[in-house]
């Protein structure tokens, strides 16, 4: 039997590390998992309490609205006005999605088809590449990360690409490389998009996860950005609500309405008690992202300073819940997958091999800040013992 959409998918290299971790734990090893970016910080109490209350009301045990209940769309509009000074029409410029991955995947169905092309950063969060491929489009991967000028790389690729891309996918702060941009950079890319009639899709997953005074800009803060841009905002990282699957597509009204129409055929929205709880959280716990962010910054410092002490040199990231670490020179010849295997086998530490994020990821491993400082310190000690060449 042939499965056309998945036959071309490469092996999921992250599962190789996960299987090694499981085998080691079955042998009794205490493997510290810094691989999968699965937040461990509790969701806000108000979210949990409201979810329980709403779920006990039988009126909420029915199909909801695929575009999101009105109060939830108003709540995200209020957040954008409060935080970014951006006005959004909750009826025309906001649609609720079942998490950012669902929103991005179905958005690509709306924007792209066979014969079209898209620019996507490389290395990349895998769905940024495969959402466009699932839509039947070609993907041109543009290098981003340390020692890379993403904008210059994009300009060069534009000159050489045919057909010209209809879509440019962005995501800053960037997973996995942790690259960050400022509002002036966003302004340049918006001006480029206007000049070349291309749609910008900005995945703003780490909108609130930033350190040392850096404040990530929303692309919609650029004057006129709504002419060419949409943005995906999610409660996953900011409010530590990963399993709740509450995201939003905001921005250009035509694009938002196109996704809204498609979703009306595909789903009935997130379970309504979750939408109600998310609404209350956005309205009443708007400072919770600061609490979450302080925890991630403390963990970042513990990991980066610890690795630096044992001879693994790297720069502290300014954003995301990850550390993008170049493989130490003594181990570079192994490649990222074999090096990640070594870390599990000899140091009882699980990471994500850079090659799993695409060709631009080779030479790196990604640490996820999903353990507390004590566990991170233990991971550093394990790495010191497991990598004697450092």
mmCIF file of C-alpha atoms in Angstrom:
data_model
loop_
_atom_site.group_PDB
_atom_site.id
_atom_site.type_symbol
_atom_site.label_atom_id
_atom_site.label_comp_id
_atom_site.label_asym_id
_atom_site.label_seq_id
_atom_site.Cartn_x
_atom_site.Cartn_y
_atom_site.Cartn_z
ATOM 1 C CA UNK A 1 0.000 0.000 0.000
ATOM 2 C CA UNK A 2 1.354 3.453 -0.943
ATOM 3 C CA UNK A 3 1.115 6.488 1.330
ATOM 4 C CA UNK A 4 2.062 9.352 -0.939
ATOM 5 C CA UNK A 5 2.336 12.186 1.570
ATOM 6 C CA UNK A 6 4.619 10.351 3.982
ATOM 7 C CA UNK A 7 6.734 8.162 1.708
ATOM 8 C CA UNK A 8 9.218 10.979 1.182
ATOM 9 C CA UNK A 9 9.688 11.754 4.867
ATOM 10 C CA UNK A 10 13.222 11.077 6.142
ATOM 11 C CA UNK A 11 13.849 8.985 9.254
ATOM 12 C CA UNK A 12 13.041 10.983 12.377
ATOM 13 C CA UNK A 13 16.530 11.147 13.879
ATOM 14 C CA UNK A 14 15.249 12.422 17.216
ATOM 15 C CA UNK A 15 13.610 9.030 17.757
ATOM 16 C CA UNK A 16 17.052 7.403 17.630
ATOM 17 C CA UNK A 17 18.176 9.393 20.658
ATOM 18 C CA UNK A 18 14.848 8.829 22.371
ATOM 19 C CA UNK A 19 15.162 5.060 21.921
ATOM 20 C CA UNK A 20 18.697 5.129 23.373
ATOM 21 C CA UNK A 21 17.398 7.121 26.345
ATOM 22 C CA UNK A 22 14.602 4.611 26.969
ATOM 23 C CA UNK A 23 16.999 1.652 26.734
ATOM 24 C CA UNK A 24 19.409 3.283 29.184
ATOM 25 C CA UNK A 25 16.631 4.024 31.659
ATOM 26 C CA UNK A 26 15.447 0.432 31.462
ATOM 27 C CA UNK A 27 18.966 -0.569 32.512
ATOM 28 C CA UNK A 28 18.594 1.710 35.517
ATOM 29 C CA UNK A 29 20.579 4.691 34.229
ATOM 30 C CA UNK A 30 19.490 8.154 35.343
ATOM 31 C CA UNK A 31 19.381 9.861 31.942
ATOM 32 C CA UNK A 32 18.844 13.612 32.142
ATOM 33 C CA UNK A 33 16.619 14.472 29.189
ATOM 34 C CA UNK A 34 17.475 17.831 27.658
ATOM 35 C CA UNK A 35 16.361 16.755 24.192
ATOM 36 C CA UNK A 36 12.649 17.233 23.523
ATOM 37 C CA UNK A 37 11.447 20.825 24.107
ATOM 38 C CA UNK A 38 8.510 19.773 26.280
ATOM 39 C CA UNK A 39 7.910 22.462 28.943
ATOM 40 C CA UNK A 40 7.881 21.176 32.513
ATOM 41 C CA UNK A 41 6.729 24.420 34.174
ATOM 42 C CA UNK A 42 3.103 24.217 35.414
ATOM 43 C CA UNK A 43 0.363 26.092 33.618
ATOM 44 C CA UNK A 44 -1.128 29.061 35.527
ATOM 45 C CA UNK A 45 -3.444 28.114 38.390
ATOM 46 C CA UNK A 46 -6.186 30.299 36.961
ATOM 47 C CA UNK A 47 -6.090 28.303 33.715
ATOM 48 C CA UNK A 48 -6.462 24.981 35.513
ATOM 49 C CA UNK A 49 -9.190 26.236 37.834
ATOM 50 C CA UNK A 50 -11.207 27.746 35.006
ATOM 51 C CA UNK A 51 -10.805 24.614 32.890
ATOM 52 C CA UNK A 52 -12.239 22.471 35.686
ATOM 53 C CA UNK A 53 -15.129 24.875 36.214
ATOM 54 C CA UNK A 54 -15.952 25.131 32.515
ATOM 55 C CA UNK A 55 -15.682 21.383 31.961
ATOM 56 C CA UNK A 56 -18.256 20.776 34.691
ATOM 57 C CA UNK A 57 -20.791 22.841 32.768
ATOM 58 C CA UNK A 58 -22.579 20.489 30.362
ATOM 59 C CA UNK A 59 -23.333 23.393 28.005
ATOM 60 C CA UNK A 60 -19.658 23.278 27.051
ATOM 61 C CA UNK A 61 -19.783 19.594 26.064
ATOM 62 C CA UNK A 62 -20.634 20.420 22.461
ATOM 63 C CA UNK A 63 -18.933 21.492 19.274
ATOM 64 C CA UNK A 64 -17.331 24.900 19.588
ATOM 65 C CA UNK A 65 -16.391 27.476 16.931
ATOM 66 C CA UNK A 66 -13.535 26.516 14.610
ATOM 67 C CA UNK A 67 -12.347 30.137 14.448
ATOM 68 C CA UNK A 68 -12.379 30.445 18.245
ATOM 69 C CA UNK A 69 -15.011 31.823 20.585
ATOM 70 C CA UNK A 70 -15.420 35.626 20.365
ATOM 71 C CA UNK A 71 -14.082 36.375 23.851
ATOM 72 C CA UNK A 72 -10.892 34.420 23.157
ATOM 73 C CA UNK A 73 -10.261 36.303 19.917
ATOM 74 C CA UNK A 74 -10.898 39.557 21.774
ATOM 75 C CA UNK A 75 -8.445 38.515 24.508
ATOM 76 C CA UNK A 76 -5.581 37.995 22.048
ATOM 77 C CA UNK A 77 -6.460 41.290 20.372
ATOM 78 C CA UNK A 78 -6.207 42.986 23.766
ATOM 79 C CA UNK A 79 -2.816 41.314 24.371
ATOM 80 C CA UNK A 80 -1.413 42.638 21.091
ATOM 81 C CA UNK A 81 -2.655 46.140 21.820
ATOM 82 C CA UNK A 82 -1.335 46.065 25.384
ATOM 83 C CA UNK A 83 2.051 44.541 24.606
ATOM 84 C CA UNK A 84 2.881 45.637 21.064
ATOM 85 C CA UNK A 85 0.637 48.616 20.401
ATOM 86 C CA UNK A 86 -0.902 46.678 17.493
ATOM 87 C CA UNK A 87 -4.627 46.946 16.828
ATOM 88 C CA UNK A 88 -6.315 43.758 15.596
ATOM 89 C CA UNK A 89 -9.900 43.312 14.496
ATOM 90 C CA UNK A 90 -10.912 40.157 16.409
ATOM 91 C CA UNK A 91 -13.468 39.255 13.746
ATOM 92 C CA UNK A 92 -11.331 39.715 10.617
ATOM 93 C CA UNK A 93 -7.673 39.626 11.702
ATOM 94 C CA UNK A 94 -7.680 36.825 14.315
ATOM 95 C CA UNK A 95 -8.394 33.112 14.070
ATOM 96 C CA UNK A 96 -7.763 30.598 16.845
ATOM 97 C CA UNK A 97 -5.752 27.514 15.891
ATOM 98 C CA UNK A 98 -5.310 24.133 17.549
ATOM 99 C CA UNK A 99 -1.728 25.006 18.423
ATOM 100 C CA UNK A 100 0.840 26.638 16.145
ATOM 101 C CA UNK A 101 1.701 23.418 14.262
ATOM 102 C CA UNK A 102 -1.895 22.914 13.142
ATOM 103 C CA UNK A 103 -2.205 26.567 12.264
ATOM 104 C CA UNK A 104 0.984 26.627 10.203
ATOM 105 C CA UNK A 105 0.238 23.353 8.423
ATOM 106 C CA UNK A 106 -3.228 24.380 7.305
ATOM 107 C CA UNK A 107 -2.030 27.890 6.498
ATOM 108 C CA UNK A 108 0.388 26.400 3.974
ATOM 109 C CA UNK A 109 -2.555 24.596 2.346
ATOM 110 C CA UNK A 110 -4.161 28.004 1.897
ATOM 111 C CA UNK A 111 -1.073 29.804 0.580
ATOM 112 C CA UNK A 112 0.759 27.148 -1.432
ATOM 113 C CA UNK A 113 0.184 24.363 -3.905
ATOM 114 C CA UNK A 114 2.043 22.319 -6.517
ATOM 115 C CA UNK A 115 4.268 24.559 -8.618
ATOM 116 C CA UNK A 116 4.713 27.125 -5.839
ATOM 117 C CA UNK A 117 7.785 27.611 -3.684
ATOM 118 C CA UNK A 118 8.606 28.911 -0.223
ATOM 119 C CA UNK A 119 11.696 30.152 1.604
ATOM 120 C CA UNK A 120 12.276 28.548 5.006
ATOM 121 C CA UNK A 121 15.195 29.072 7.433
ATOM 122 C CA UNK A 122 17.725 26.260 7.748
ATOM 123 C CA UNK A 123 18.251 24.673 10.182
ATOM 124 C CA UNK A 124 14.600 24.728 11.053
ATOM 125 C CA UNK A 125 11.903 23.460 13.346
ATOM 126 C CA UNK A 126 10.815 20.512 11.155
ATOM 127 C CA UNK A 127 7.183 21.540 10.579
ATOM 128 C CA UNK A 128 8.356 24.819 9.013
ATOM 129 C CA UNK A 129 9.792 22.776 6.157
ATOM 130 C CA UNK A 130 7.272 19.960 5.953
ATOM 131 C CA UNK A 131 4.125 22.087 6.150
ATOM 132 C CA UNK A 132 5.067 23.616 2.796
ATOM 133 C CA UNK A 133 6.090 20.238 1.363
ATOM 134 C CA UNK A 134 2.796 18.659 2.465
ATOM 135 C CA UNK A 135 1.044 21.429 0.514
ATOM 136 C CA UNK A 136 2.893 20.269 -2.606
ATOM 137 C CA UNK A 137 5.255 23.247 -2.824
ATOM 138 C CA UNK A 138 9.012 23.332 -3.305
ATOM 139 C CA UNK A 139 11.126 24.549 -0.386
ATOM 140 C CA UNK A 140 14.321 26.566 -0.595
ATOM 141 C CA UNK A 141 16.158 26.446 2.728
ATOM 142 C CA UNK A 142 17.982 29.665 3.701
ATOM 143 C CA UNK A 143 20.860 29.423 6.133
ATOM 144 C CA UNK A 144 20.379 31.083 9.522
ATOM 145 C CA UNK A 145 22.283 30.960 12.777
ATOM 146 C CA UNK A 146 25.810 31.672 14.021
ATOM 147 C CA UNK A 147 28.049 33.405 11.461
ATOM 148 C CA UNK A 148 25.151 33.636 8.991
ATOM 149 C CA UNK A 149 23.526 36.772 7.559
ATOM 150 C CA UNK A 150 20.038 35.427 6.978
ATOM 151 C CA UNK A 151 18.818 38.496 5.095
ATOM 152 C CA UNK A 152 21.813 38.491 2.735
ATOM 153 C CA UNK A 153 21.374 34.754 2.202
ATOM 154 C CA UNK A 154 17.716 35.340 1.407
ATOM 155 C CA UNK A 155 18.503 38.044 -1.144
ATOM 156 C CA UNK A 156 20.999 35.788 -2.897
ATOM 157 C CA UNK A 157 18.544 32.909 -2.988
ATOM 158 C CA UNK A 158 15.824 35.193 -4.355
ATOM 159 C CA UNK A 159 17.958 36.103 -7.352
ATOM 160 C CA UNK A 160 18.593 32.438 -8.148
ATOM 161 C CA UNK A 161 15.167 30.954 -7.388
ATOM 162 C CA UNK A 162 12.491 30.188 -9.945
ATOM 163 C CA UNK A 163 9.604 30.207 -9.491
ATOM 164 C CA UNK A 164 9.882 33.090 -7.047
ATOM 165 C CA UNK A 165 8.531 32.087 -3.633
ATOM 166 C CA UNK A 166 5.022 33.067 -2.653
ATOM 167 C CA UNK A 167 5.819 32.645 1.057
ATOM 168 C CA UNK A 168 8.745 33.350 3.381
ATOM 169 C CA UNK A 169 8.589 31.554 6.731
ATOM 170 C CA UNK A 170 10.251 33.333 9.647
ATOM 171 C CA UNK A 171 10.586 32.542 13.341
ATOM 172 C CA UNK A 172 12.454 34.796 15.745
ATOM 173 C CA UNK A 173 13.693 34.066 18.348
ATOM 174 C CA UNK A 174 14.632 31.073 16.256
ATOM 175 C CA UNK A 175 14.403 27.398 17.100
ATOM 176 C CA UNK A 176 16.891 25.722 17.037
ATOM 177 C CA UNK A 177 19.667 28.315 16.496
ATOM 178 C CA UNK A 178 18.303 30.889 19.014
ATOM 179 C CA UNK A 179 19.044 33.679 16.471
ATOM 180 C CA UNK A 180 17.280 36.948 17.297
ATOM 181 C CA UNK A 181 16.387 40.065 15.317
ATOM 182 C CA UNK A 182 15.292 43.605 16.142
ATOM 183 C CA UNK A 183 12.475 45.780 14.825
ATOM 184 C CA UNK A 184 14.757 47.386 12.227
ATOM 185 C CA UNK A 185 15.420 43.919 10.775
ATOM 186 C CA UNK A 186 11.697 43.188 10.707
ATOM 187 C CA UNK A 187 11.151 46.487 8.900
ATOM 188 C CA UNK A 188 13.627 45.470 6.174
ATOM 189 C CA UNK A 189 11.921 42.150 5.551
ATOM 190 C CA UNK A 190 8.473 43.784 5.430
ATOM 191 C CA UNK A 191 9.729 46.305 2.873
ATOM 192 C CA UNK A 192 11.194 43.429 0.824
ATOM 193 C CA UNK A 193 7.895 41.535 0.954
ATOM 194 C CA UNK A 194 5.942 44.567 -0.197
ATOM 195 C CA UNK A 195 8.325 45.171 -3.069
ATOM 196 C CA UNK A 196 8.225 41.564 -4.256
ATOM 197 C CA UNK A 197 4.590 40.636 -3.482
ATOM 198 C CA UNK A 198 5.372 37.816 -1.067
ATOM 199 C CA UNK A 199 3.575 36.725 2.121
ATOM 200 C CA UNK A 200 5.532 36.664 5.367
ATOM 201 C CA UNK A 201 4.572 34.016 7.921
ATOM 202 C CA UNK A 202 6.182 34.678 11.304
ATOM 203 C CA UNK A 203 6.034 31.885 13.885
ATOM 204 C CA UNK A 204 6.298 33.858 17.148
ATOM 205 C CA UNK A 205 6.503 30.842 19.460
ATOM 206 C CA UNK A 206 9.149 32.450 21.696
ATOM 207 C CA UNK A 207 7.568 35.895 21.884
ATOM 208 C CA UNK A 208 8.062 36.045 25.653
ATOM 209 C CA UNK A 209 11.131 33.837 26.074
ATOM 210 C CA UNK A 210 14.007 36.301 25.930
ATOM 211 C CA UNK A 211 16.838 37.308 28.250
ATOM 212 C CA UNK A 212 19.198 40.083 29.324
ATOM 213 C CA UNK A 213 16.750 42.844 28.475
ATOM 214 C CA UNK A 214 16.101 41.731 24.897
ATOM 215 C CA UNK A 215 12.442 42.120 23.851
ATOM 216 C CA UNK A 216 11.496 40.197 20.678
ATOM 217 C CA UNK A 217 9.520 42.339 18.244
ATOM 218 C CA UNK A 218 6.244 41.293 16.688
ATOM 219 C CA UNK A 219 6.429 41.628 12.928
ATOM 220 C CA UNK A 220 3.087 43.433 13.124
ATOM 221 C CA UNK A 221 4.771 46.322 14.942
ATOM 222 C CA UNK A 222 6.225 47.369 11.589
ATOM 223 C CA UNK A 223 3.968 50.043 10.041
ATOM 224 C CA UNK A 224 2.040 48.503 7.165
ATOM 225 C CA UNK A 225 3.093 44.938 8.032
ATOM 226 C CA UNK A 226 -0.477 43.722 7.903
ATOM 227 C CA UNK A 227 -0.387 44.312 4.139
ATOM 228 C CA UNK A 228 1.948 41.332 3.717
ATOM 229 C CA UNK A 229 2.375 39.514 7.040
ATOM 230 C CA UNK A 230 0.671 37.150 9.425
ATOM 231 C CA UNK A 231 1.963 35.947 12.766
ATOM 232 C CA UNK A 232 1.423 32.784 14.772
ATOM 233 C CA UNK A 233 1.178 33.385 18.516
ATOM 234 C CA UNK A 234 0.845 30.475 20.915
ATOM 235 C CA UNK A 235 0.275 30.036 24.643
ATOM 236 C CA UNK A 236 2.553 26.994 24.676
ATOM 237 C CA UNK A 237 5.805 28.575 25.845
ATOM 238 C CA UNK A 238 4.694 31.985 27.115
ATOM 239 C CA UNK A 239 2.089 30.540 29.481
ATOM 240 C CA UNK A 240 3.559 27.017 29.710
ATOM 241 C CA UNK A 241 0.384 25.500 28.236
ATOM 242 C CA UNK A 242 1.961 23.033 25.816
ATOM 243 C CA UNK A 243 -0.698 20.318 25.914
ATOM 244 C CA UNK A 244 -3.629 22.716 25.750
ATOM 245 C CA UNK A 245 -3.162 23.424 22.005
ATOM 246 C CA UNK A 246 -4.153 27.084 21.941
ATOM 247 C CA UNK A 247 -2.643 29.229 19.204
ATOM 248 C CA UNK A 248 -3.666 32.128 17.001
ATOM 249 C CA UNK A 249 -3.029 33.389 13.499
ATOM 250 C CA UNK A 250 -3.193 37.184 13.422
ATOM 251 C CA UNK A 251 -2.474 39.885 10.868
ATOM 252 C CA UNK A 252 -3.428 40.227 7.196
ATOM 253 C CA UNK A 253 -7.210 39.951 7.053
ATOM 254 C CA UNK A 254 -7.387 38.178 3.693
ATOM 255 C CA UNK A 255 -4.963 35.457 4.806
ATOM 256 C CA UNK A 256 -6.636 35.069 8.200
ATOM 257 C CA UNK A 257 -10.068 34.768 6.577
ATOM 258 C CA UNK A 258 -8.765 32.232 4.073
ATOM 259 C CA UNK A 259 -7.486 30.028 6.894
ATOM 260 C CA UNK A 260 -10.755 30.566 8.778
ATOM 261 C CA UNK A 261 -12.705 29.279 5.771
ATOM 262 C CA UNK A 262 -10.487 26.220 5.361
ATOM 263 C CA UNK A 263 -10.690 25.391 9.077
ATOM 264 C CA UNK A 264 -14.490 25.544 8.922
ATOM 265 C CA UNK A 265 -14.264 22.398 6.781
ATOM 266 C CA UNK A 266 -11.642 20.680 8.929
ATOM 267 C CA UNK A 267 -12.428 21.156 12.612
ATOM 268 C CA UNK A 268 -14.803 22.508 15.246
ATOM 269 C CA UNK A 269 -12.107 24.201 17.274
ATOM 270 C CA UNK A 270 -10.407 23.320 20.528
ATOM 271 C CA UNK A 271 -12.604 21.864 23.308
ATOM 272 C CA UNK A 272 -14.617 24.850 24.505
ATOM 273 C CA UNK A 273 -13.621 24.654 28.211
ATOM 274 C CA UNK A 274 -9.997 25.018 27.065
ATOM 275 C CA UNK A 275 -10.914 28.104 25.058
ATOM 276 C CA UNK A 276 -12.716 29.577 28.057
ATOM 277 C CA UNK A 277 -9.756 28.860 30.337
ATOM 278 C CA UNK A 278 -7.350 30.372 27.786
ATOM 279 C CA UNK A 279 -9.501 33.514 27.614
ATOM 280 C CA UNK A 280 -9.413 34.012 31.369
ATOM 281 C CA UNK A 281 -5.666 33.308 31.430
ATOM 282 C CA UNK A 282 -4.912 35.932 28.790
ATOM 283 C CA UNK A 283 -7.055 38.477 30.619
ATOM 284 C CA UNK A 284 -6.064 37.750 34.220
ATOM 285 C CA UNK A 285 -2.620 36.085 34.183
ATOM 286 C CA UNK A 286 -0.908 38.351 31.650
ATOM 287 C CA UNK A 287 2.199 38.606 33.875
ATOM 288 C CA UNK A 288 2.702 34.825 33.998
ATOM 289 C CA UNK A 289 5.099 34.845 30.999
ATOM 290 C CA UNK A 290 7.508 36.886 33.142
ATOM 291 C CA UNK A 291 7.482 34.146 35.791
ATOM 292 C CA UNK A 292 8.136 31.488 33.157
ATOM 293 C CA UNK A 293 10.873 33.558 31.554
ATOM 294 C CA UNK A 294 12.785 34.032 34.805
ATOM 295 C CA UNK A 295 12.901 30.262 35.248
ATOM 296 C CA UNK A 296 14.262 29.721 31.739
ATOM 297 C CA UNK A 297 16.885 32.432 32.187
ATOM 298 C CA UNK A 298 18.112 30.827 35.415
ATOM 299 C CA UNK A 299 18.352 27.464 33.683
ATOM 300 C CA UNK A 300 20.134 28.991 30.693
ATOM 301 C CA UNK A 301 22.722 30.503 33.017
ATOM 302 C CA UNK A 302 23.205 27.239 34.890
ATOM 303 C CA UNK A 303 23.792 25.288 31.676
ATOM 304 C CA UNK A 304 25.918 27.798 29.771
ATOM 305 C CA UNK A 305 28.101 28.752 32.720
ATOM 306 C CA UNK A 306 28.472 25.109 33.708
ATOM 307 C CA UNK A 307 29.522 24.014 30.222
ATOM 308 C CA UNK A 308 31.927 26.931 29.988
ATOM 309 C CA UNK A 309 33.604 25.865 33.246
ATOM 310 C CA UNK A 310 34.324 22.377 31.890
ATOM 311 C CA UNK A 311 35.746 23.695 28.613
ATOM 312 C CA UNK A 312 32.722 23.579 26.293
ATOM 313 C CA UNK A 313 32.662 27.113 24.926
ATOM 314 C CA UNK A 314 29.408 28.615 23.644
ATOM 315 C CA UNK A 315 27.459 31.860 23.656
ATOM 316 C CA UNK A 316 24.479 32.409 25.905
ATOM 317 C CA UNK A 317 21.309 32.636 23.812
ATOM 318 C CA UNK A 318 19.222 35.798 23.983
ATOM 319 C CA UNK A 319 15.966 33.931 23.401
ATOM 320 C CA UNK A 320 14.071 30.603 23.242
ATOM 321 C CA UNK A 321 14.105 27.768 25.774
ATOM 322 C CA UNK A 322 17.123 26.168 24.079
ATOM 323 C CA UNK A 323 20.900 26.331 23.880
ATOM 324 C CA UNK A 324 22.385 25.736 20.422
ATOM 325 C CA UNK A 325 25.793 24.314 21.192
ATOM 326 C CA UNK A 326 28.602 23.769 18.662
ATOM 327 C CA UNK A 327 30.127 20.329 19.044
ATOM 328 C CA UNK A 328 33.487 20.717 20.819
ATOM 329 C CA UNK A 329 36.404 20.650 18.396
ATOM 330 C CA UNK A 330 37.723 17.386 19.808
ATOM 331 C CA UNK A 331 34.472 15.627 18.809
ATOM 332 C CA UNK A 332 33.444 17.459 15.635
ATOM 333 C CA UNK A 333 34.488 14.662 13.297
ATOM 334 C CA UNK A 334 31.786 12.419 14.798
ATOM 335 C CA UNK A 335 28.903 14.464 13.432
ATOM 336 C CA UNK A 336 25.915 15.549 15.498
ATOM 337 C CA UNK A 337 23.997 12.267 15.549
ATOM 338 C CA UNK A 338 26.938 10.143 16.714
ATOM 339 C CA UNK A 339 27.933 12.829 19.211
ATOM 340 C CA UNK A 340 24.403 12.929 20.626
ATOM 341 C CA UNK A 341 24.507 9.138 20.926
ATOM 342 C CA UNK A 342 27.805 9.451 22.799
ATOM 343 C CA UNK A 343 26.263 11.902 25.258
ATOM 344 C CA UNK A 344 23.480 9.442 26.070
ATOM 345 C CA UNK A 345 25.786 6.457 26.260
ATOM 346 C CA UNK A 346 28.720 7.948 28.200
ATOM 347 C CA UNK A 347 27.220 10.941 29.997
ATOM 348 C CA UNK A 348 23.569 9.958 30.549
ATOM 349 C CA UNK A 349 22.449 13.222 28.929
ATOM 350 C CA UNK A 350 19.979 13.352 26.048
ATOM 351 C CA UNK A 351 20.152 16.202 23.510
ATOM 352 C CA UNK A 352 18.794 16.785 20.011
ATOM 353 C CA UNK A 353 21.315 16.259 17.180
ATOM 354 C CA UNK A 354 21.556 19.299 14.951
ATOM 355 C CA UNK A 355 21.237 17.260 11.748
ATOM 356 C CA UNK A 356 17.632 16.541 12.723
ATOM 357 C CA UNK A 357 16.801 20.192 12.019
ATOM 358 C CA UNK A 358 18.072 20.050 8.452
ATOM 359 C CA UNK A 359 21.399 20.346 6.646
ATOM 360 C CA UNK A 360 22.263 23.638 8.333
ATOM 361 C CA UNK A 361 22.164 21.948 11.728
ATOM 362 C CA UNK A 362 25.145 19.633 11.346
ATOM 363 C CA UNK A 363 27.933 20.409 13.800
ATOM 364 C CA UNK A 364 25.586 21.318 16.677
ATOM 365 C CA UNK A 365 23.426 19.769 19.357
ATOM 366 C CA UNK A 366 20.440 21.446 20.966
ATOM 367 C CA UNK A 367 19.854 21.464 24.708
ATOM 368 C CA UNK A 368 16.288 22.074 25.913
ATOM 369 C CA UNK A 369 15.966 23.899 29.244
ATOM 370 C CA UNK A 370 13.372 21.503 30.625
ATOM 371 C CA UNK A 371 15.067 20.456 33.869
ATOM 372 C CA UNK A 372 15.701 22.467 37.016
ATOM 373 C CA UNK A 373 19.078 23.942 37.912
ATOM 374 C CA UNK A 374 20.093 21.014 40.108
ATOM 375 C CA UNK A 375 19.468 18.512 37.339
ATOM 376 C CA UNK A 376 21.242 20.747 34.844
ATOM 377 C CA UNK A 377 24.262 20.932 37.154
ATOM 378 C CA UNK A 378 24.229 17.141 37.360
ATOM 379 C CA UNK A 379 24.113 16.983 33.561
ATOM 380 C CA UNK A 380 27.212 19.196 33.375
ATOM 381 C CA UNK A 381 29.067 16.932 35.798
ATOM 382 C CA UNK A 382 28.042 13.907 33.756
ATOM 383 C CA UNK A 383 29.286 15.554 30.563
ATOM 384 C CA UNK A 384 32.615 16.354 32.181
ATOM 385 C CA UNK A 385 33.060 12.685 33.060
ATOM 386 C CA UNK A 386 31.709 11.412 29.743
ATOM 387 C CA UNK A 387 33.790 13.689 27.486
ATOM 388 C CA UNK A 388 37.368 13.256 28.767
ATOM 389 C CA UNK A 389 38.828 15.096 25.776
ATOM 390 C CA UNK A 390 37.296 18.415 26.844
#
